[in-house]
mmCIF file of N, CA and C in Angstrom:
data_model
loop_
_atom_site.group_PDB
_atom_site.id
_atom_site.type_symbol
_atom_site.label_atom_id
_atom_site.label_comp_id
_atom_site.label_asym_id
_atom_site.label_seq_id
_atom_site.Cartn_x
_atom_site.Cartn_y
_atom_site.Cartn_z
ATOM 1 N N UNK A 9 27.657 -10.692 24.878
ATOM 2 C CA UNK A 9 28.315 -11.505 23.891
ATOM 3 C C UNK A 9 28.811 -10.604 22.758
ATOM 4 N N UNK A 10 30.048 -10.824 22.354
ATOM 5 C CA UNK A 10 30.629 -10.013 21.295
ATOM 6 C C UNK A 10 30.102 -10.455 19.930
ATOM 7 N N UNK A 11 30.282 -9.613 18.945
ATOM 8 C CA UNK A 11 29.857 -9.936 17.588
ATOM 9 C C UNK A 11 30.630 -11.147 17.056
ATOM 10 N N UNK A 12 31.909 -11.212 17.372
ATOM 11 C CA UNK A 12 32.732 -12.336 16.927
ATOM 12 C C UNK A 12 32.223 -13.653 17.526
ATOM 13 N N UNK A 13 31.834 -13.619 18.800
ATOM 14 C CA UNK A 13 31.304 -14.817 19.447
ATOM 15 C C UNK A 13 29.987 -15.251 18.795
ATOM 16 N N UNK A 14 29.154 -14.286 18.450
ATOM 17 C CA UNK A 14 27.904 -14.612 17.758
ATOM 18 C C UNK A 14 28.188 -15.307 16.434
ATOM 19 N N UNK A 15 29.160 -14.799 15.706
ATOM 20 C CA UNK A 15 29.530 -15.373 14.415
ATOM 21 C C UNK A 15 30.059 -16.795 14.602
ATOM 22 N N UNK A 16 30.908 -17.003 15.611
ATOM 23 C CA UNK A 16 31.452 -18.336 15.873
ATOM 24 C C UNK A 16 30.341 -19.322 16.219
ATOM 25 N N UNK A 17 29.405 -18.898 17.062
ATOM 26 C CA UNK A 17 28.290 -19.769 17.442
ATOM 27 C C UNK A 17 27.444 -20.140 16.224
ATOM 28 N N UNK A 18 27.179 -19.166 15.367
ATOM 29 C CA UNK A 18 26.390 -19.443 14.162
ATOM 30 C C UNK A 18 27.123 -20.408 13.244
ATOM 31 N N UNK A 19 28.434 -20.233 13.138
ATOM 32 C CA UNK A 19 29.253 -21.117 12.319
ATOM 33 C C UNK A 19 29.185 -22.553 12.818
ATOM 34 N N UNK A 20 29.344 -22.723 14.105
ATOM 35 C CA UNK A 20 29.288 -24.061 14.703
ATOM 36 C C UNK A 20 27.886 -24.632 14.544
ATOM 37 N N UNK A 21 26.877 -23.807 14.736
ATOM 38 C CA UNK A 21 25.499 -24.255 14.566
ATOM 39 C C UNK A 21 25.226 -24.735 13.157
ATOM 40 N N UNK A 22 25.751 -24.013 12.169
ATOM 41 C CA UNK A 22 25.567 -24.425 10.770
ATOM 42 C C UNK A 22 26.227 -25.772 10.516
ATOM 43 N N UNK A 23 27.372 -25.989 11.146
ATOM 44 C CA UNK A 23 28.064 -27.267 10.960
ATOM 45 C C UNK A 23 27.301 -28.407 11.632
ATOM 46 N N UNK A 24 26.726 -28.141 12.797
ATOM 47 C CA UNK A 24 25.914 -29.158 13.457
ATOM 48 C C UNK A 24 24.720 -29.512 12.572
ATOM 49 N N UNK A 25 24.074 -28.493 12.026
ATOM 50 C CA UNK A 25 22.927 -28.736 11.146
ATOM 51 C C UNK A 25 23.349 -29.511 9.902
ATOM 52 N N UNK A 26 24.479 -29.152 9.339
ATOM 53 C CA UNK A 26 24.994 -29.841 8.157
ATOM 54 C C UNK A 26 25.254 -31.310 8.469
ATOM 55 N N UNK A 27 25.904 -31.580 9.592
ATOM 56 C CA UNK A 27 26.190 -32.965 9.977
ATOM 57 C C UNK A 27 24.896 -33.729 10.263
ATOM 58 N N UNK A 28 23.938 -33.066 10.882
ATOM 59 C CA UNK A 28 22.647 -33.704 11.154
ATOM 60 C C UNK A 28 21.946 -34.054 9.839
ATOM 61 N N UNK A 29 21.990 -33.141 8.881
ATOM 62 C CA UNK A 29 21.373 -33.399 7.574
ATOM 63 C C UNK A 29 22.052 -34.567 6.871
ATOM 64 N N UNK A 30 23.361 -34.632 6.990
ATOM 65 C CA UNK A 30 24.119 -35.705 6.345
ATOM 66 C C UNK A 30 23.728 -37.064 6.913
ATOM 67 N N UNK A 31 23.425 -37.119 8.194
ATOM 68 C CA UNK A 31 23.033 -38.387 8.818
ATOM 69 C C UNK A 31 21.538 -38.648 8.698
ATOM 70 N N UNK A 32 20.817 -37.706 8.076
ATOM 71 C CA UNK A 32 19.362 -37.812 7.906
ATOM 72 C C UNK A 32 18.607 -37.872 9.232
ATOM 73 N N UNK A 33 19.169 -37.252 10.262
ATOM 74 C CA UNK A 33 18.471 -37.140 11.544
ATOM 75 C C UNK A 33 17.577 -35.912 11.523
ATOM 76 N N UNK A 34 16.435 -36.027 12.146
ATOM 77 C CA UNK A 34 15.631 -34.840 12.434
ATOM 78 C C UNK A 34 16.193 -34.230 13.717
ATOM 79 N N UNK A 35 15.761 -33.019 14.029
ATOM 80 C CA UNK A 35 16.171 -32.430 15.296
ATOM 81 C C UNK A 35 15.681 -33.290 16.459
ATOM 82 N N UNK A 36 14.508 -33.866 16.300
ATOM 83 C CA UNK A 36 13.945 -34.716 17.347
ATOM 84 C C UNK A 36 14.798 -35.969 17.554
ATOM 85 N N UNK A 37 15.254 -36.582 16.462
ATOM 86 C CA UNK A 37 16.084 -37.782 16.565
ATOM 87 C C UNK A 37 17.419 -37.462 17.234
ATOM 88 N N UNK A 38 18.015 -36.344 16.862
ATOM 89 C CA UNK A 38 19.277 -35.940 17.494
ATOM 90 C C UNK A 38 19.056 -35.631 18.965
ATOM 91 N N UNK A 39 17.960 -34.980 19.265
ATOM 92 C CA UNK A 39 17.647 -34.657 20.662
ATOM 93 C C UNK A 39 17.527 -35.940 21.483
ATOM 94 N N UNK A 40 16.882 -36.934 20.923
ATOM 95 C CA UNK A 40 16.711 -38.200 21.630
ATOM 96 C C UNK A 40 18.057 -38.886 21.873
ATOM 97 N N UNK A 41 18.921 -38.867 20.850
ATOM 98 C CA UNK A 41 20.237 -39.510 20.977
ATOM 99 C C UNK A 41 21.132 -38.799 21.985
ATOM 100 N N UNK A 42 20.920 -37.509 22.197
ATOM 101 C CA UNK A 42 21.787 -36.729 23.078
ATOM 102 C C UNK A 42 21.135 -36.383 24.412
ATOM 103 N N UNK A 43 19.911 -36.821 24.610
ATOM 104 C CA UNK A 43 19.143 -36.499 25.825
ATOM 105 C C UNK A 43 18.959 -34.989 25.995
ATOM 106 N N UNK A 44 18.797 -34.314 24.879
ATOM 107 C CA UNK A 44 18.516 -32.874 24.879
ATOM 108 C C UNK A 44 17.124 -32.679 24.303
ATOM 109 N N UNK A 45 16.616 -31.480 24.407
ATOM 110 C CA UNK A 45 15.302 -31.206 23.823
ATOM 111 C C UNK A 45 15.460 -30.791 22.359
ATOM 112 N N UNK A 46 14.456 -31.064 21.545
ATOM 113 C CA UNK A 46 14.507 -30.609 20.147
ATOM 114 C C UNK A 46 14.661 -29.083 20.065
ATOM 115 N N UNK A 47 14.043 -28.380 20.997
ATOM 116 C CA UNK A 47 14.157 -26.912 21.012
ATOM 117 C C UNK A 47 15.608 -26.490 21.227
ATOM 118 N N UNK A 48 16.309 -27.198 22.118
ATOM 119 C CA UNK A 48 17.709 -26.866 22.383
ATOM 120 C C UNK A 48 18.580 -27.176 21.160
ATOM 121 N N UNK A 49 18.286 -28.283 20.479
ATOM 122 C CA UNK A 49 19.020 -28.611 19.248
ATOM 123 C C UNK A 49 18.819 -27.494 18.228
ATOM 124 N N UNK A 50 17.595 -27.017 18.100
ATOM 125 C CA UNK A 50 17.301 -25.915 17.193
ATOM 126 C C UNK A 50 18.094 -24.669 17.576
ATOM 127 N N UNK A 51 18.170 -24.390 18.862
ATOM 128 C CA UNK A 51 18.925 -23.224 19.334
ATOM 129 C C UNK A 51 20.427 -23.382 19.064
ATOM 130 N N UNK A 52 20.941 -24.593 19.226
ATOM 131 C CA UNK A 52 22.351 -24.851 18.897
ATOM 132 C C UNK A 52 22.609 -24.584 17.419
ATOM 133 N N UNK A 53 21.733 -25.095 16.578
ATOM 134 C CA UNK A 53 21.911 -24.952 15.131
ATOM 135 C C UNK A 53 21.797 -23.505 14.672
ATOM 136 N N UNK A 54 21.022 -22.713 15.358
ATOM 137 C CA UNK A 54 20.874 -21.303 14.987
ATOM 138 C C UNK A 54 21.905 -20.414 15.678
ATOM 139 N N UNK A 55 22.741 -20.990 16.527
ATOM 140 C CA UNK A 55 23.777 -20.211 17.205
ATOM 141 C C UNK A 55 23.253 -19.412 18.378
ATOM 142 N N UNK A 56 22.024 -19.682 18.796
ATOM 143 C CA UNK A 56 21.439 -18.962 19.932
ATOM 144 C C UNK A 56 21.992 -19.519 21.233
ATOM 145 N N UNK A 57 22.127 -20.835 21.290
ATOM 146 C CA UNK A 57 22.674 -21.495 22.474
ATOM 147 C C UNK A 57 24.021 -22.089 22.104
ATOM 148 N N UNK A 58 24.837 -22.278 23.110
ATOM 149 C CA UNK A 58 26.112 -22.953 22.907
ATOM 150 C C UNK A 58 26.309 -23.882 24.083
ATOM 151 N N UNK A 59 26.425 -25.164 23.789
ATOM 152 C CA UNK A 59 26.463 -26.178 24.831
ATOM 153 C C UNK A 59 27.767 -26.224 25.594
ATOM 154 N N UNK A 60 27.692 -26.901 26.712
ATOM 155 C CA UNK A 60 28.888 -27.170 27.507
ATOM 156 C C UNK A 60 29.779 -28.127 26.723
ATOM 157 N N UNK A 61 30.972 -28.355 27.222
ATOM 158 C CA UNK A 61 31.892 -29.280 26.557
ATOM 159 C C UNK A 61 31.267 -30.663 26.455
ATOM 160 N N UNK A 62 30.604 -31.119 27.508
ATOM 161 C CA UNK A 62 30.000 -32.459 27.456
ATOM 162 C C UNK A 62 28.848 -32.504 26.453
ATOM 163 N N UNK A 63 28.098 -31.421 26.321
ATOM 164 C CA UNK A 63 27.026 -31.373 25.333
ATOM 165 C C UNK A 63 27.599 -31.472 23.920
ATOM 166 N N UNK A 64 28.643 -30.713 23.655
ATOM 167 C CA UNK A 64 29.275 -30.735 22.327
ATOM 168 C C UNK A 64 29.839 -32.129 22.038
ATOM 169 N N UNK A 65 30.460 -32.755 23.036
ATOM 170 C CA UNK A 65 30.989 -34.110 22.860
ATOM 171 C C UNK A 65 29.859 -35.071 22.529
ATOM 172 N N UNK A 66 28.740 -34.978 23.245
ATOM 173 C CA UNK A 66 27.598 -35.864 22.988
ATOM 174 C C UNK A 66 27.023 -35.652 21.592
ATOM 175 N N UNK A 67 26.946 -34.406 21.158
ATOM 176 C CA UNK A 67 26.448 -34.103 19.809
ATOM 177 C C UNK A 67 27.401 -34.696 18.765
ATOM 178 N N UNK A 68 28.700 -34.520 18.983
ATOM 179 C CA UNK A 68 29.692 -35.072 18.054
ATOM 180 C C UNK A 68 29.573 -36.596 17.972
ATOM 181 N N UNK A 69 29.426 -37.243 19.113
ATOM 182 C CA UNK A 69 29.292 -38.712 19.124
ATOM 183 C C UNK A 69 28.024 -39.146 18.403
ATOM 184 N N UNK A 70 26.920 -38.466 18.673
ATOM 185 C CA UNK A 70 25.643 -38.835 18.055
ATOM 186 C C UNK A 70 25.688 -38.667 16.536
ATOM 187 N N UNK A 71 26.409 -37.650 16.072
ATOM 188 C CA UNK A 71 26.485 -37.369 14.636
ATOM 189 C C UNK A 71 27.675 -38.058 13.965
ATOM 190 N N UNK A 72 28.485 -38.737 14.790
ATOM 191 C CA UNK A 72 29.670 -39.426 14.290
ATOM 192 C C UNK A 72 30.630 -38.459 13.582
ATOM 193 N N UNK A 73 30.870 -37.335 14.228
ATOM 194 C CA UNK A 73 31.817 -36.345 13.718
ATOM 195 C C UNK A 73 32.854 -36.067 14.797
ATOM 196 N N UNK A 74 33.976 -35.519 14.398
ATOM 197 C CA UNK A 74 34.999 -35.139 15.371
ATOM 198 C C UNK A 74 34.811 -33.674 15.741
ATOM 199 N N UNK A 75 35.375 -33.315 16.853
ATOM 200 C CA UNK A 75 35.315 -31.908 17.248
ATOM 201 C C UNK A 75 36.082 -31.042 16.252
ATOM 202 N N UNK A 76 37.050 -31.638 15.552
ATOM 203 C CA UNK A 76 37.778 -30.895 14.512
ATOM 204 C C UNK A 76 36.828 -30.353 13.459
ATOM 205 N N UNK A 77 35.824 -31.146 13.103
ATOM 206 C CA UNK A 77 34.852 -30.692 12.109
ATOM 207 C C UNK A 77 34.198 -29.386 12.559
ATOM 208 N N UNK A 78 33.903 -29.286 13.848
ATOM 209 C CA UNK A 78 33.236 -28.088 14.358
ATOM 210 C C UNK A 78 34.190 -26.922 14.569
ATOM 211 N N UNK A 79 35.423 -27.209 15.016
ATOM 212 C CA UNK A 79 36.277 -26.132 15.503
ATOM 213 C C UNK A 79 37.542 -25.855 14.717
ATOM 214 N N UNK A 80 38.070 -26.815 13.967
ATOM 215 C CA UNK A 80 39.397 -26.676 13.382
ATOM 216 C C UNK A 80 39.572 -25.421 12.540
ATOM 217 N N UNK A 81 38.714 -25.214 11.576
ATOM 218 C CA UNK A 81 38.873 -24.041 10.708
ATOM 219 C C UNK A 81 38.635 -22.744 11.474
ATOM 220 N N UNK A 82 37.824 -22.800 12.519
ATOM 221 C CA UNK A 82 37.572 -21.599 13.312
ATOM 222 C C UNK A 82 38.803 -21.195 14.097
ATOM 223 N N UNK A 83 39.532 -22.186 14.555
ATOM 224 C CA UNK A 83 40.751 -21.904 15.310
ATOM 225 C C UNK A 83 41.842 -21.402 14.378
ATOM 226 N N UNK A 84 41.937 -22.000 13.199
ATOM 227 C CA UNK A 84 42.967 -21.620 12.243
ATOM 228 C C UNK A 84 42.673 -20.305 11.546
ATOM 229 N N UNK A 85 41.416 -19.923 11.473
ATOM 230 C CA UNK A 85 41.027 -18.708 10.761
ATOM 231 C C UNK A 85 41.011 -17.516 11.700
ATOM 232 N N UNK A 86 41.578 -16.430 11.278
ATOM 233 C CA UNK A 86 41.538 -15.192 12.055
ATOM 234 C C UNK A 86 40.424 -14.281 11.579
ATOM 235 N N UNK A 87 39.599 -14.790 10.689
ATOM 236 C CA UNK A 87 38.599 -13.954 10.052
ATOM 237 C C UNK A 87 37.206 -14.528 10.248
ATOM 238 N N UNK A 88 36.228 -13.643 10.294
ATOM 239 C CA UNK A 88 34.840 -14.090 10.401
ATOM 240 C C UNK A 88 34.236 -14.313 9.022
ATOM 241 N N UNK A 89 35.037 -14.210 7.975
ATOM 242 C CA UNK A 89 34.541 -14.349 6.613
ATOM 243 C C UNK A 89 34.192 -15.783 6.262
ATOM 244 N N UNK A 90 34.585 -16.758 7.088
ATOM 245 C CA UNK A 90 34.349 -18.165 6.772
ATOM 246 C C UNK A 90 32.881 -18.457 6.531
ATOM 247 N N UNK A 91 32.004 -17.811 7.279
ATOM 248 C CA UNK A 91 30.573 -18.065 7.151
ATOM 249 C C UNK A 91 30.119 -17.924 5.700
ATOM 250 N N UNK A 92 30.678 -16.963 4.993
ATOM 251 C CA UNK A 92 30.246 -16.694 3.632
ATOM 252 C C UNK A 92 30.947 -17.570 2.587
ATOM 253 N N UNK A 93 31.927 -18.380 3.013
ATOM 254 C CA UNK A 93 32.689 -19.153 2.045
ATOM 255 C C UNK A 93 31.950 -20.389 1.556
ATOM 256 N N UNK A 94 31.035 -20.895 2.345
ATOM 257 C CA UNK A 94 30.352 -22.135 1.994
ATOM 258 C C UNK A 94 28.847 -21.904 1.966
ATOM 259 N N UNK A 95 28.233 -22.331 0.907
ATOM 260 C CA UNK A 95 26.778 -22.302 0.829
ATOM 261 C C UNK A 95 26.280 -23.566 1.512
ATOM 262 N N UNK A 96 25.878 -23.423 2.763
ATOM 263 C CA UNK A 96 25.523 -24.584 3.570
ATOM 264 C C UNK A 96 24.324 -25.347 3.030
ATOM 265 N N UNK A 97 23.372 -24.676 2.432
ATOM 266 C CA UNK A 97 22.218 -25.378 1.862
ATOM 267 C C UNK A 97 22.674 -26.292 0.732
ATOM 268 N N UNK A 98 23.594 -25.801 -0.091
ATOM 269 C CA UNK A 98 24.153 -26.624 -1.152
ATOM 270 C C UNK A 98 24.829 -27.860 -0.560
ATOM 271 N N UNK A 99 25.634 -27.664 0.504
ATOM 272 C CA UNK A 99 26.319 -28.795 1.118
ATOM 273 C C UNK A 99 25.344 -29.787 1.736
ATOM 274 N N UNK A 100 24.297 -29.292 2.367
ATOM 275 C CA UNK A 100 23.288 -30.180 2.938
ATOM 276 C C UNK A 100 22.690 -31.060 1.841
ATOM 277 N N UNK A 101 22.345 -30.450 0.725
ATOM 278 C CA UNK A 101 21.780 -31.205 -0.397
ATOM 279 C C UNK A 101 22.805 -32.163 -0.993
ATOM 280 N N UNK A 102 24.032 -31.687 -1.162
ATOM 281 C CA UNK A 102 25.098 -32.493 -1.759
ATOM 282 C C UNK A 102 25.347 -33.762 -0.944
ATOM 283 N N UNK A 103 25.418 -33.641 0.375
ATOM 284 C CA UNK A 103 25.692 -34.796 1.226
ATOM 285 C C UNK A 103 24.583 -35.845 1.169
ATOM 286 N N UNK A 104 23.415 -35.455 0.742
ATOM 287 C CA UNK A 104 22.311 -36.404 0.654
ATOM 288 C C UNK A 104 22.287 -37.152 -0.687
ATOM 289 N N UNK A 105 23.130 -36.743 -1.625
ATOM 290 C CA UNK A 105 23.191 -37.407 -2.924
ATOM 291 C C UNK A 105 23.920 -38.737 -2.814
ATOM 292 N N UNK A 106 23.579 -39.662 -3.721
ATOM 293 C CA UNK A 106 24.342 -40.907 -3.774
ATOM 294 C C UNK A 106 25.662 -40.635 -4.505
ATOM 295 N N UNK A 107 26.564 -41.620 -4.504
ATOM 296 C CA UNK A 107 27.905 -41.386 -5.052
ATOM 297 C C UNK A 107 27.873 -41.068 -6.551
ATOM 298 N N UNK A 108 26.968 -41.684 -7.301
ATOM 299 C CA UNK A 108 26.878 -41.380 -8.730
ATOM 300 C C UNK A 108 26.509 -39.915 -8.953
ATOM 301 N N UNK A 109 25.490 -39.449 -8.254
ATOM 302 C CA UNK A 109 25.048 -38.066 -8.436
ATOM 303 C C UNK A 109 26.083 -37.063 -7.928
ATOM 304 N N UNK A 110 26.865 -37.446 -6.933
ATOM 305 C CA UNK A 110 27.968 -36.577 -6.504
ATOM 306 C C UNK A 110 28.989 -36.431 -7.627
ATOM 307 N N UNK A 111 29.264 -37.535 -8.344
ATOM 308 C CA UNK A 111 30.192 -37.473 -9.475
ATOM 309 C C UNK A 111 29.644 -36.565 -10.572
ATOM 310 N N UNK A 112 28.331 -36.643 -10.815
ATOM 311 C CA UNK A 112 27.694 -35.784 -11.818
ATOM 312 C C UNK A 112 27.871 -34.318 -11.434
ATOM 313 N N UNK A 113 27.594 -34.001 -10.170
ATOM 314 C CA UNK A 113 27.737 -32.612 -9.700
ATOM 315 C C UNK A 113 29.186 -32.149 -9.816
ATOM 316 N N UNK A 114 30.126 -32.996 -9.440
ATOM 317 C CA UNK A 114 31.545 -32.629 -9.537
ATOM 318 C C UNK A 114 31.951 -32.381 -10.981
ATOM 319 N N UNK A 115 31.473 -33.223 -11.891
ATOM 320 C CA UNK A 115 31.786 -33.046 -13.306
ATOM 321 C C UNK A 115 31.153 -31.764 -13.846
ATOM 322 N N UNK A 116 29.899 -31.540 -13.469
ATOM 323 C CA UNK A 116 29.186 -30.336 -13.901
ATOM 324 C C UNK A 116 29.906 -29.079 -13.407
ATOM 325 N N UNK A 117 30.334 -29.092 -12.161
ATOM 326 C CA UNK A 117 31.055 -27.950 -11.601
ATOM 327 C C UNK A 117 32.355 -27.707 -12.355
ATOM 328 N N UNK A 118 33.059 -28.780 -12.648
ATOM 329 C CA UNK A 118 34.310 -28.666 -13.401
ATOM 330 C C UNK A 118 34.069 -28.077 -14.788
ATOM 331 N N UNK A 119 33.043 -28.578 -15.464
ATOM 332 C CA UNK A 119 32.719 -28.063 -16.797
ATOM 333 C C UNK A 119 32.289 -26.597 -16.753
ATOM 334 N N UNK A 120 31.501 -26.234 -15.747
ATOM 335 C CA UNK A 120 31.081 -24.835 -15.608
ATOM 336 C C UNK A 120 32.273 -23.907 -15.380
ATOM 337 N N UNK A 121 33.229 -24.365 -14.589
ATOM 338 C CA UNK A 121 34.428 -23.548 -14.372
ATOM 339 C C UNK A 121 35.217 -23.354 -15.662
ATOM 340 N N UNK A 122 35.332 -24.410 -16.459
ATOM 341 C CA UNK A 122 36.027 -24.301 -17.751
ATOM 342 C C UNK A 122 35.322 -23.291 -18.652
ATOM 343 N N UNK A 123 33.993 -23.370 -18.718
ATOM 344 C CA UNK A 123 33.226 -22.421 -19.529
ATOM 345 C C UNK A 123 33.403 -20.991 -19.035
ATOM 346 N N UNK A 124 33.413 -20.839 -17.727
ATOM 347 C CA UNK A 124 33.583 -19.505 -17.145
ATOM 348 C C UNK A 124 34.952 -18.927 -17.491
ATOM 349 N N UNK A 125 35.981 -19.748 -17.404
ATOM 350 C CA UNK A 125 37.335 -19.297 -17.738
ATOM 351 C C UNK A 125 37.412 -18.896 -19.201
ATOM 352 N N UNK A 126 36.806 -19.707 -20.077
ATOM 353 C CA UNK A 126 36.785 -19.375 -21.508
ATOM 354 C C UNK A 126 36.057 -18.059 -21.756
ATOM 355 N N UNK A 127 34.918 -17.879 -21.096
ATOM 356 C CA UNK A 127 34.137 -16.649 -21.265
ATOM 357 C C UNK A 127 34.905 -15.436 -20.753
ATOM 358 N N UNK A 128 35.557 -15.591 -19.608
ATOM 359 C CA UNK A 128 36.368 -14.497 -19.065
ATOM 360 C C UNK A 128 37.511 -14.141 -20.012
ATOM 361 N N UNK A 129 38.122 -15.166 -20.614
ATOM 362 C CA UNK A 129 39.208 -14.939 -21.555
ATOM 363 C C UNK A 129 38.704 -14.172 -22.777
ATOM 364 N N UNK A 130 37.550 -14.587 -23.311
ATOM 365 C CA UNK A 130 36.968 -13.910 -24.470
ATOM 366 C C UNK A 130 36.649 -12.452 -24.149
ATOM 367 N N UNK A 131 36.076 -12.218 -22.992
ATOM 368 C CA UNK A 131 35.719 -10.860 -22.580
ATOM 369 C C UNK A 131 36.961 -9.995 -22.451
ATOM 370 N N UNK A 132 38.002 -10.528 -21.833
ATOM 371 C CA UNK A 132 39.248 -9.797 -21.661
ATOM 372 C C UNK A 132 39.891 -9.489 -23.012
ATOM 373 N N UNK A 133 39.869 -10.448 -23.916
ATOM 374 C CA UNK A 133 40.460 -10.286 -25.253
ATOM 375 C C UNK A 133 39.697 -9.189 -26.023
ATOM 376 N N UNK A 134 38.385 -9.183 -25.946
ATOM 377 C CA UNK A 134 37.586 -8.166 -26.629
ATOM 378 C C UNK A 134 37.876 -6.769 -26.077
ATOM 379 N N UNK A 135 38.016 -6.662 -24.792
ATOM 380 C CA UNK A 135 38.302 -5.364 -24.162
ATOM 381 C C UNK A 135 39.671 -4.857 -24.592
ATOM 382 N N UNK A 136 40.633 -5.760 -24.701
ATOM 383 C CA UNK A 136 41.991 -5.368 -25.098
ATOM 384 C C UNK A 136 42.016 -4.883 -26.550
ATOM 385 N N UNK A 137 41.157 -5.467 -27.404
ATOM 386 C CA UNK A 137 41.122 -5.072 -28.816
ATOM 387 C C UNK A 137 40.502 -3.688 -28.968
ATOM 388 N N UNK A 138 39.593 -3.341 -28.086
ATOM 389 C CA UNK A 138 38.904 -2.047 -28.197
ATOM 390 C C UNK A 138 39.724 -1.040 -27.494
#
């Protein structure tokens, strides 16, 4: 297996885990819905195993996701850098929040970005003066 294939499998596994977390399924619950073993679900999520087309379809159906969720950005991206673009633990936690708390997080993120831009501007201005 090539390094690129390992990266792709891990990426897909992270997305399966993210979708499973969003639905509040345990690995055991997903295994039961897909007629797979919990160990195999764990291997899928860690990128160790990669299922057949029918396995992936069954996982998508059980998690109520489309195959686009798993593959679209991987097909469009020519880079393996995607893995580092998203903090999956943050997304897992975020998807478990209710809509009010999601709004709070979105507002907080927006405010933090504004503060960061202001701080960067101040730093740049000070450097230019010196």
